[in-house]
Amino acid sequence: MSSNLDTVALAATTLLSNYRQAPLALVRGKGCEVWDADGKRYLDLYGGIAVSTLGHAHPKLVAAITEAAQSILHTTNLVYNEPSVRLAHKLTSLTKPTPNAAPVLTRAFFCNSGTEALEACVKLARRAAFLKGEPTRRRFLAFDNAFHGRSMGALALTGTPKYWEGFGCDLQAVTHVRYGDEAAVRAALAAHSGEYCAIVVEPVQGEGGVLPAPQGFLKLLRTLATEAGALLIVDEVQTGIGRTGLWFGFQREGIEPDAIALAKGLGGGVPVGAMLVREELNGVLSPGTHGSTFGGNPLATGAALAVLQTMEDERLVEQVATMGETLSRLLRDVARKHPSVFEGERGLGLLRGLIMRPGVEARTMLVAARDRGVLLSVASERVLRFTPPLVIKTSELEEAVRAIDAAAASITAVATEITQRSG
Ligand SMILES: *Cc1c(COP(=O)(O)O)cnc(C)c1O
């Protein structure tokens, strides 16, 4: 088998250089542990960026994928397939705004990624306005620092210039305002009254630095969207499927969105995305107006069903809430112990960030943690992000934070030495 170096060397001349990649190749995983091509073991605290819901090689997910491969992988959407219909039924049944309410989203469209789920939402909102005889109602309200994906439509919603600079996307159609800022939202809605087809929001800005919406903000947006005649679209690509300790982030405020976008954790590593919408919006995307060749295939939807079923069997959503508290406490402690490195921690459930002090590179910490066998990601330059598999155990969280403690100590030691030498 190839070593890390073999794969990295071949990649250097063959892969498009659009990613900043660590010089290692992962070859296998089990639960929250993964191994690279040279046999080094790591704890996976990024979970494939909020994707590996059940950890690696979970027997129930392996069984579902095997079952699909042995029966039928692909059917087209010219016919039905049972896993996709059962997944639609299961997913929509989970969209209760509050535990005793009826599900609010009753219809599912399947695609293959978060970007595609957002793209479907964008088309839904425009088309809904068009069908109501308001073709000029085309504007979206979205937020600074937001991330909604990388197609031209989803990119225009993404409120971070570094993602769209130089691509010429349709930014005239989007007004971005400060996340959590009620006055700014009201002003933007008033400035283009009658033009908005949708407000698009993340319950926690994930890529933007693990920033939860201030309490009450989603409720406010629900009210203002209705008043403005616009849809409320909640981007749950990162927050959905149990990540925050609830099935969906919107449930934290008990609101009723018009549509949500899902992907990342839904397939536990098998690519699958979804848009869920309210009953009244069914029919907006009539036959011929939207679709996907791969979307809803039995492989992806069978995998997603196994993920949801296993989450229920193992009571994972409840577990995320308690594990999230444990991780929060461990991160708070390590931040307090190294005040020159960390400013603090924030997040919900198992979507958490350690905030670096200005001047300390999150990427330096990332590498120092990786050297000590812990895989993490960076969000918005300044935040070290934790999105572990939802099956992670207390002992694994403790082991990971011990490694971060050691990594922070090494960075402090280097900084002290530099200061002493230059002083
Ligand atoms: C990751 C992400 C997306 C894009 O998903 P892809 O599967 O990478 O296309 C969209 N919105 C949010 C909130 C995300 O975190």
Coordinates of C-alpha atoms and ligand atoms in Angstrom, one line a residue:
M1 CA 0.0 0.0 0.0
S2 CA 1.1 3.6 -0.6
S3 CA 2.6 5.7 2.2
N4 CA 1.4 9.3 3.1
L5 CA 4.2 10.7 1.0
D6 CA 3.4 8.5 -2.1
T7 CA -0.2 9.9 -2.2
V8 CA 0.8 13.5 -1.4
A9 CA 3.5 13.4 -4.2
L10 CA 1.0 12.0 -6.8
A11 CA -1.6 14.6 -5.7
A12 CA 0.9 17.4 -6.2
T13 CA 1.0 16.9 -9.9
T14 CA -2.6 15.6 -10.5
L15 CA -5.2 17.1 -8.2
L16 CA -6.5 20.6 -8.8
S17 CA -4.8 22.7 -6.1
N18 CA -8.0 24.2 -4.7
Y19 CA -7.7 22.8 -1.2
R20 CA -5.2 23.4 1.6
Q21 CA -4.6 19.8 2.5
A22 CA -2.7 18.2 5.4
P23 CA 0.2 16.0 4.2
L24 CA -1.5 12.7 5.0
A25 CA -4.0 10.3 3.6
L26 CA -6.6 8.6 5.8
V27 CA -7.1 4.9 5.0
R28 CA -9.5 3.6 7.6
G29 CA -11.6 4.5 10.6
K30 CA -13.5 2.9 13.4
G31 CA -15.9 4.9 15.6
C32 CA -14.1 8.2 16.3
E33 CA -10.6 6.9 15.5
V34 CA -9.0 7.1 12.1
W35 CA -5.6 5.9 10.8
D36 CA -3.4 7.4 8.1
A37 CA -1.4 5.5 5.4
D38 CA 1.7 5.4 7.7
G39 CA -0.3 3.7 10.5
K40 CA -0.6 6.8 12.8
R41 CA -3.8 6.9 14.8
Y42 CA -5.9 10.1 15.2
L43 CA -9.0 11.0 17.1
D44 CA -11.5 12.5 14.6
L45 CA -12.8 15.6 16.2
Y46 CA -14.0 17.2 13.0
G47 CA -16.1 14.2 11.9
G48 CA -15.5 14.9 8.2
I49 CA -16.8 18.5 8.9
A50 CA -20.0 17.5 10.7
V51 CA -20.6 14.6 8.2
S52 CA -19.6 11.3 10.0
T53 CA -22.7 11.3 12.3
L54 CA -22.3 7.7 13.4
G55 CA -18.5 7.7 13.3
H56 CA -16.6 5.5 10.9
A57 CA -17.5 2.0 9.8
H58 CA -20.7 1.8 11.9
P59 CA -22.1 -1.7 11.2
K60 CA -25.7 -0.4 10.6
L61 CA -24.5 2.0 8.0
V62 CA -22.2 -0.6 6.4
A63 CA -25.2 -2.9 6.2
A64 CA -27.4 -0.3 4.6
I65 CA -24.8 0.5 2.0
T66 CA -24.1 -3.2 1.3
E67 CA -27.9 -3.9 1.0
A68 CA -28.2 -1.1 -1.6
A69 CA -25.2 -2.3 -3.6
Q70 CA -26.5 -5.9 -3.6
S71 CA -30.1 -5.0 -4.6
I72 CA -30.1 -1.8 -6.7
L73 CA -27.9 1.3 -6.6
H74 CA -29.6 3.6 -9.0
T75 CA -33.2 3.7 -10.3
T76 CA -33.6 7.2 -11.8
N77 CA -36.5 9.5 -10.7
L78 CA -38.5 8.2 -13.7
V79 CA -39.8 5.6 -11.2
Y80 CA -40.1 5.4 -7.4
N81 CA -37.7 3.7 -5.0
E82 CA -38.7 2.7 -1.5
P83 CA -35.8 4.0 0.5
S84 CA -36.3 7.6 -0.8
V85 CA -40.0 7.5 0.0
R86 CA -39.4 6.1 3.5
L87 CA -36.7 8.7 4.1
A88 CA -39.0 11.5 3.0
H89 CA -41.6 10.2 5.5
K90 CA -39.1 9.8 8.3
L91 CA -37.3 13.2 7.8
T92 CA -40.5 15.2 7.5
S93 CA -42.0 13.5 10.6
L94 CA -39.0 14.9 12.7
T95 CA -39.8 18.6 11.8
K96 CA -41.9 19.3 14.8
P97 CA -41.3 22.9 15.9
T98 CA -42.0 21.9 19.5
P99 CA -42.2 18.3 20.9
N100 CA -46.0 18.1 20.9
A101 CA -46.6 20.1 17.7
A102 CA -47.4 18.5 14.3
P103 CA -44.5 18.4 11.8
V104 CA -44.3 21.6 9.8
L105 CA -42.4 20.4 6.7
T106 CA -44.3 17.7 4.9
R107 CA -42.5 17.4 1.5
A108 CA -38.9 16.4 0.6
F109 CA -36.7 16.9 -2.4
F110 CA -33.4 15.0 -2.5
C111 CA -30.1 16.1 -4.0
N112 CA -26.4 15.4 -3.4
S113 CA -24.9 18.2 -1.3
G114 CA -25.6 21.3 0.8
T115 CA -25.0 23.6 -2.1
E116 CA -27.6 21.8 -4.1
A117 CA -30.1 21.9 -1.2
L118 CA -29.6 25.7 -1.0
E119 CA -29.9 26.0 -4.8
A120 CA -33.2 24.2 -4.7
C121 CA -34.4 26.7 -1.9
V122 CA -33.3 29.7 -4.1
K123 CA -35.3 28.3 -7.0
L124 CA -38.3 27.5 -4.8
A125 CA -38.4 31.1 -3.4
R126 CA -38.1 32.7 -6.9
R127 CA -40.6 30.4 -8.5
A128 CA -43.1 30.8 -5.6
A129 CA -43.1 34.6 -6.1
F130 CA -43.4 34.2 -9.9
L131 CA -46.4 31.9 -9.6
K132 CA -48.1 34.4 -7.3
G133 CA -47.8 37.0 -10.1
E134 CA -44.9 38.8 -8.5
P135 CA -42.0 38.2 -10.9
T136 CA -40.1 41.3 -9.5
R137 CA -40.0 39.8 -6.0
R138 CA -36.5 38.3 -6.5
R139 CA -34.4 39.7 -3.7
F140 CA -32.9 37.6 -0.8
L141 CA -32.0 38.8 2.6
A142 CA -29.0 37.0 4.0
F143 CA -26.3 37.7 6.5
D144 CA -22.7 38.9 6.7
N145 CA -20.3 36.0 7.4
A146 CA -22.8 33.4 6.3
F147 CA -21.9 30.3 4.3
H148 CA -24.5 28.7 2.0
G149 CA -22.4 26.9 -0.6
R150 CA -20.4 27.5 -3.7
S151 CA -22.7 27.3 -6.8
M152 CA -23.4 30.7 -8.4
G153 CA -26.8 31.0 -6.6
A154 CA -25.7 29.7 -3.2
L155 CA -22.5 31.7 -3.5
A156 CA -24.4 34.9 -3.9
L157 CA -26.1 34.2 -0.6
T158 CA -22.8 33.5 1.1
G159 CA -22.0 36.6 3.0
T160 CA -18.2 36.4 2.9
P161 CA -16.4 38.2 0.1
K162 CA -13.4 35.8 -0.1
Y163 CA -15.8 33.1 -1.4
W164 CA -17.3 35.2 -4.2
E165 CA -14.7 37.7 -5.3
G166 CA -13.8 37.3 -8.9
F167 CA -16.7 35.0 -9.8
G168 CA -19.2 37.6 -10.9
C169 CA -22.2 36.1 -9.2
D170 CA -25.6 37.9 -8.9
L171 CA -24.9 39.9 -5.8
Q172 CA -27.4 42.6 -6.8
A173 CA -30.1 40.1 -5.9
V174 CA -29.0 39.8 -2.3
T175 CA -28.9 42.2 0.6
H176 CA -26.5 41.1 3.4
V177 CA -26.9 42.5 6.9
R178 CA -25.2 41.9 10.2
Y179 CA -26.2 38.5 11.8
G180 CA -28.3 39.0 14.9
D181 CA -28.9 42.7 14.2
E182 CA -32.7 43.4 14.4
A183 CA -32.4 47.1 13.4
A184 CA -30.3 46.2 10.3
V185 CA -32.8 43.5 9.2
R186 CA -35.8 45.9 9.6
A187 CA -33.9 48.7 7.7
A188 CA -33.0 46.3 4.9
L189 CA -36.6 45.0 4.5
A190 CA -37.9 48.6 4.5
A191 CA -35.4 49.8 2.0
H192 CA -36.5 47.2 -0.6
S193 CA -40.1 46.7 0.5
G194 CA -42.0 44.2 -1.8
E195 CA -38.8 42.9 -3.4
Y196 CA -37.9 40.1 -1.1
C197 CA -38.8 36.5 -1.9
A198 CA -36.9 35.0 1.0
I199 CA -34.8 35.4 4.1
V200 CA -32.1 32.8 4.4
V201 CA -30.4 32.1 7.8
E202 CA -28.2 29.6 9.6
P203 CA -29.3 28.8 13.2
V204 CA -25.5 28.8 14.0
Q205 CA -23.1 30.3 11.6
G206 CA -20.8 27.3 11.2
E207 CA -18.1 28.3 8.6
G208 CA -18.5 31.9 9.9
G209 CA -16.9 30.9 13.2
V210 CA -19.4 28.8 15.2
L211 CA -21.7 31.8 16.1
P212 CA -25.1 30.8 17.5
A213 CA -27.9 33.3 16.6
P214 CA -28.8 35.4 19.6
Q215 CA -31.9 33.9 21.4
G216 CA -35.1 35.2 19.8
F217 CA -33.5 36.1 16.4
L218 CA -35.0 33.2 14.5
K219 CA -38.4 34.0 15.9
L220 CA -38.0 37.7 14.9
L221 CA -37.0 36.6 11.3
R222 CA -40.1 34.4 11.2
T223 CA -42.3 37.3 12.0
L224 CA -40.6 39.8 9.7
A225 CA -40.5 37.3 6.8
T226 CA -44.2 36.8 7.0
E227 CA -44.8 40.6 7.2
A228 CA -42.6 41.1 4.2
G229 CA -44.4 38.4 2.1
A230 CA -41.1 36.5 2.0
L231 CA -40.3 32.8 2.7
L232 CA -38.1 32.0 5.7
I233 CA -35.5 29.5 4.6
V234 CA -33.3 27.9 7.3
D235 CA -30.0 26.5 6.2
E236 CA -29.6 23.5 8.5
V237 CA -26.8 21.9 6.4
Q238 CA -24.4 22.1 9.4
T239 CA -26.8 22.4 12.3
G240 CA -29.4 19.7 11.3
I241 CA -29.5 16.0 12.1
G242 CA -28.9 16.3 15.8
R243 CA -25.7 18.4 15.7
T244 CA -26.9 21.0 18.2
G245 CA -28.7 18.6 20.6
L246 CA -32.0 18.9 18.8
W247 CA -33.0 17.3 15.4
F248 CA -32.8 20.7 13.8
G249 CA -31.5 24.1 14.9
F250 CA -34.8 25.9 14.2
Q251 CA -36.4 23.8 17.0
R252 CA -34.4 25.8 19.6
E253 CA -36.9 28.6 19.1
G254 CA -39.9 26.5 18.1
I255 CA -40.4 28.4 14.8
E256 CA -42.1 27.2 11.6
P257 CA -39.7 27.7 8.6
D258 CA -41.1 27.5 5.1
A259 CA -38.2 25.4 3.9
I260 CA -34.9 24.0 5.3
A261 CA -31.8 22.7 3.6
L262 CA -30.0 19.6 4.8
A263 CA -26.8 17.7 3.8
K264 CA -23.6 17.1 5.8
G265 CA -24.6 14.7 8.6
L266 CA -27.6 13.3 6.8
G267 CA -25.9 10.4 5.0
G268 CA -23.2 9.8 7.7
G269 CA -20.6 10.1 4.9
V270 CA -22.6 9.1 1.9
P271 CA -23.3 12.2 -0.2
V272 CA -27.0 13.2 0.2
G273 CA -28.8 16.6 0.6
A274 CA -32.4 17.5 1.0
M275 CA -34.8 20.4 0.9
L276 CA -37.8 20.0 3.1
V277 CA -40.8 22.3 2.5
R278 CA -44.3 23.1 3.8
E279 CA -47.3 21.5 2.2
E280 CA -48.5 24.8 0.6
L281 CA -45.2 25.0 -1.3
N282 CA -45.6 21.6 -2.9
G283 CA -46.3 22.2 -6.6
V284 CA -44.1 25.3 -6.9
L285 CA -41.4 23.2 -8.5
S286 CA -43.7 21.4 -10.9
P287 CA -42.4 18.6 -13.2
G288 CA -39.7 19.8 -15.4
T289 CA -38.7 22.8 -13.3
H290 CA -36.2 21.1 -11.0
G291 CA -34.5 17.7 -10.6
S292 CA -31.3 15.7 -10.2
T293 CA -30.0 12.6 -11.9
F294 CA -28.5 11.1 -8.7
G295 CA -30.8 12.8 -6.2
G296 CA -32.7 10.4 -4.0
N297 CA -31.0 7.3 -5.2
P298 CA -31.4 4.1 -3.1
L299 CA -27.8 4.1 -2.0
A300 CA -27.9 7.6 -0.6
T301 CA -31.4 7.5 0.9
G302 CA -30.9 4.0 2.3
A303 CA -27.8 5.2 4.0
A304 CA -29.6 8.3 5.4
L305 CA -32.5 6.1 6.7
A306 CA -29.9 3.9 8.5
V307 CA -28.4 7.0 10.1
L308 CA -31.7 8.3 11.3
Q309 CA -32.8 4.9 12.6
T310 CA -29.6 4.4 14.4
M311 CA -29.8 7.8 15.9
E312 CA -33.2 7.0 17.3
D313 CA -32.1 3.5 18.5
E314 CA -29.1 4.9 20.3
R315 CA -30.9 8.0 21.5
L316 CA -28.1 10.1 20.0
V317 CA -29.8 13.5 19.9
E318 CA -30.3 13.4 23.7
Q319 CA -26.7 12.3 24.0
V320 CA -25.4 15.2 21.9
A321 CA -27.0 17.6 24.4
T322 CA -25.1 16.1 27.3
M323 CA -21.9 15.5 25.4
G324 CA -22.1 19.1 24.2
E325 CA -22.1 20.3 27.8
T326 CA -19.1 18.1 28.6
L327 CA -17.2 19.4 25.6
S328 CA -18.1 23.0 26.5
R329 CA -16.8 22.5 30.1
L330 CA -13.6 20.9 28.9
L331 CA -13.0 23.7 26.4
R332 CA -13.8 26.4 28.9
D333 CA -11.2 24.8 31.3
V334 CA -8.5 24.6 28.7
A335 CA -9.2 28.2 27.5
R336 CA -8.8 29.4 31.1
K337 CA -5.6 27.5 31.5
H338 CA -4.0 29.1 28.4
P339 CA -5.4 32.7 28.4
S340 CA -2.6 33.9 26.1
V341 CA -3.7 31.4 23.4
F342 CA -7.5 31.2 23.8
E343 CA -10.2 33.8 24.3
G344 CA -12.9 31.3 25.2
E345 CA -15.3 28.8 23.7
R346 CA -18.8 29.0 22.2
G347 CA -21.4 26.9 20.3
L348 CA -24.3 24.5 20.7
G349 CA -24.3 20.8 21.3
L350 CA -21.4 19.2 19.4
L351 CA -20.8 22.2 17.2
R352 CA -18.3 24.1 19.2
G353 CA -15.4 26.5 18.7
L354 CA -12.3 27.5 20.6
I355 CA -11.7 31.2 19.9
M356 CA -8.0 32.1 19.4
R357 CA -6.6 35.3 20.8
P358 CA -5.8 37.9 18.1
G359 CA -2.3 37.2 16.9
V360 CA -2.4 33.4 17.5
E361 CA -3.1 31.5 14.3
A362 CA -5.9 28.9 14.6
R363 CA -4.0 27.0 11.9
T364 CA -0.9 26.8 14.1
M365 CA -3.0 25.2 16.8
L366 CA -4.6 22.9 14.2
V367 CA -1.2 21.6 13.2
A368 CA 0.0 21.3 16.8
A369 CA -3.1 19.3 17.7
R370 CA -2.7 17.1 14.6
D371 CA 0.9 16.3 15.5
R372 CA -0.6 15.1 18.8
G373 CA -3.1 12.9 17.1
V374 CA -6.3 15.1 17.0
L375 CA -8.0 16.2 13.8
L376 CA -9.8 19.5 13.9
S377 CA -10.9 22.2 11.4
V378 CA -10.6 25.9 11.3
A379 CA -13.7 28.2 10.9
S380 CA -13.3 31.9 9.9
E381 CA -9.5 32.0 10.6
R382 CA -9.9 32.6 14.3
V383 CA -11.8 29.6 15.5
L384 CA -10.8 26.0 16.1
R385 CA -13.9 24.1 15.3
F386 CA -15.1 20.8 16.9
T387 CA -17.7 18.8 15.0
P388 CA -17.1 15.2 16.2
P389 CA -19.2 12.2 15.3
L390 CA -22.3 12.2 17.4
V391 CA -21.3 8.9 18.9
I392 CA -18.2 10.3 20.6
K393 CA -17.6 9.2 24.2
T394 CA -16.6 11.3 27.3
S395 CA -13.2 9.6 27.4
E396 CA -12.5 10.5 23.8
L397 CA -13.4 14.1 24.4
E398 CA -11.1 14.1 27.4
E399 CA -8.2 12.6 25.4
A400 CA -8.7 15.2 22.7
V401 CA -8.7 18.1 25.0
R402 CA -5.6 16.8 26.8
A403 CA -3.8 16.9 23.5
I404 CA -5.0 20.4 22.8
D405 CA -3.8 21.4 26.3
A406 CA -0.3 20.0 25.4
A407 CA -0.4 21.7 22.0
A408 CA -1.3 25.1 23.6
A409 CA 1.5 24.6 26.1
S410 CA 4.0 24.1 23.3
I411 CA 2.8 27.2 21.4
T412 CA 3.1 29.3 24.6
A413 CA 6.6 27.9 25.2
V414 CA 7.7 28.9 21.7
A415 CA 6.1 32.3 22.0
T416 CA 7.9 32.9 25.4
E417 CA 11.2 31.8 23.9
I418 CA 10.8 34.2 21.0
T419 CA 9.9 37.1 23.3
Q420 CA 12.9 36.3 25.5
R421 CA 15.3 36.1 22.6
S422 CA 14.1 39.3 21.0
G423 CA 14.0 41.0 24.5
Ligands
LIG1 C1 -21.2 23.0 4.3 C2 -22.4 24.0 4.2 C3 -23.0 24.2 3.0 C4 -22.5 23.6 1.7 O1 -22.6 22.2 1.7 P1 -21.8 21.4 0.6 O2 -22.2 20.0 0.8 O3 -20.3 21.6 0.8 O4 -22.2 21.9 -0.8 C5 -24.1 25.1 2.9 N1 -24.5 25.7 4.1 C6 -24.0 25.4 5.3 C7 -24.5 26.1 6.5 C8 -22.8 24.6 5.4 O5 -22.2 24.4 6.6

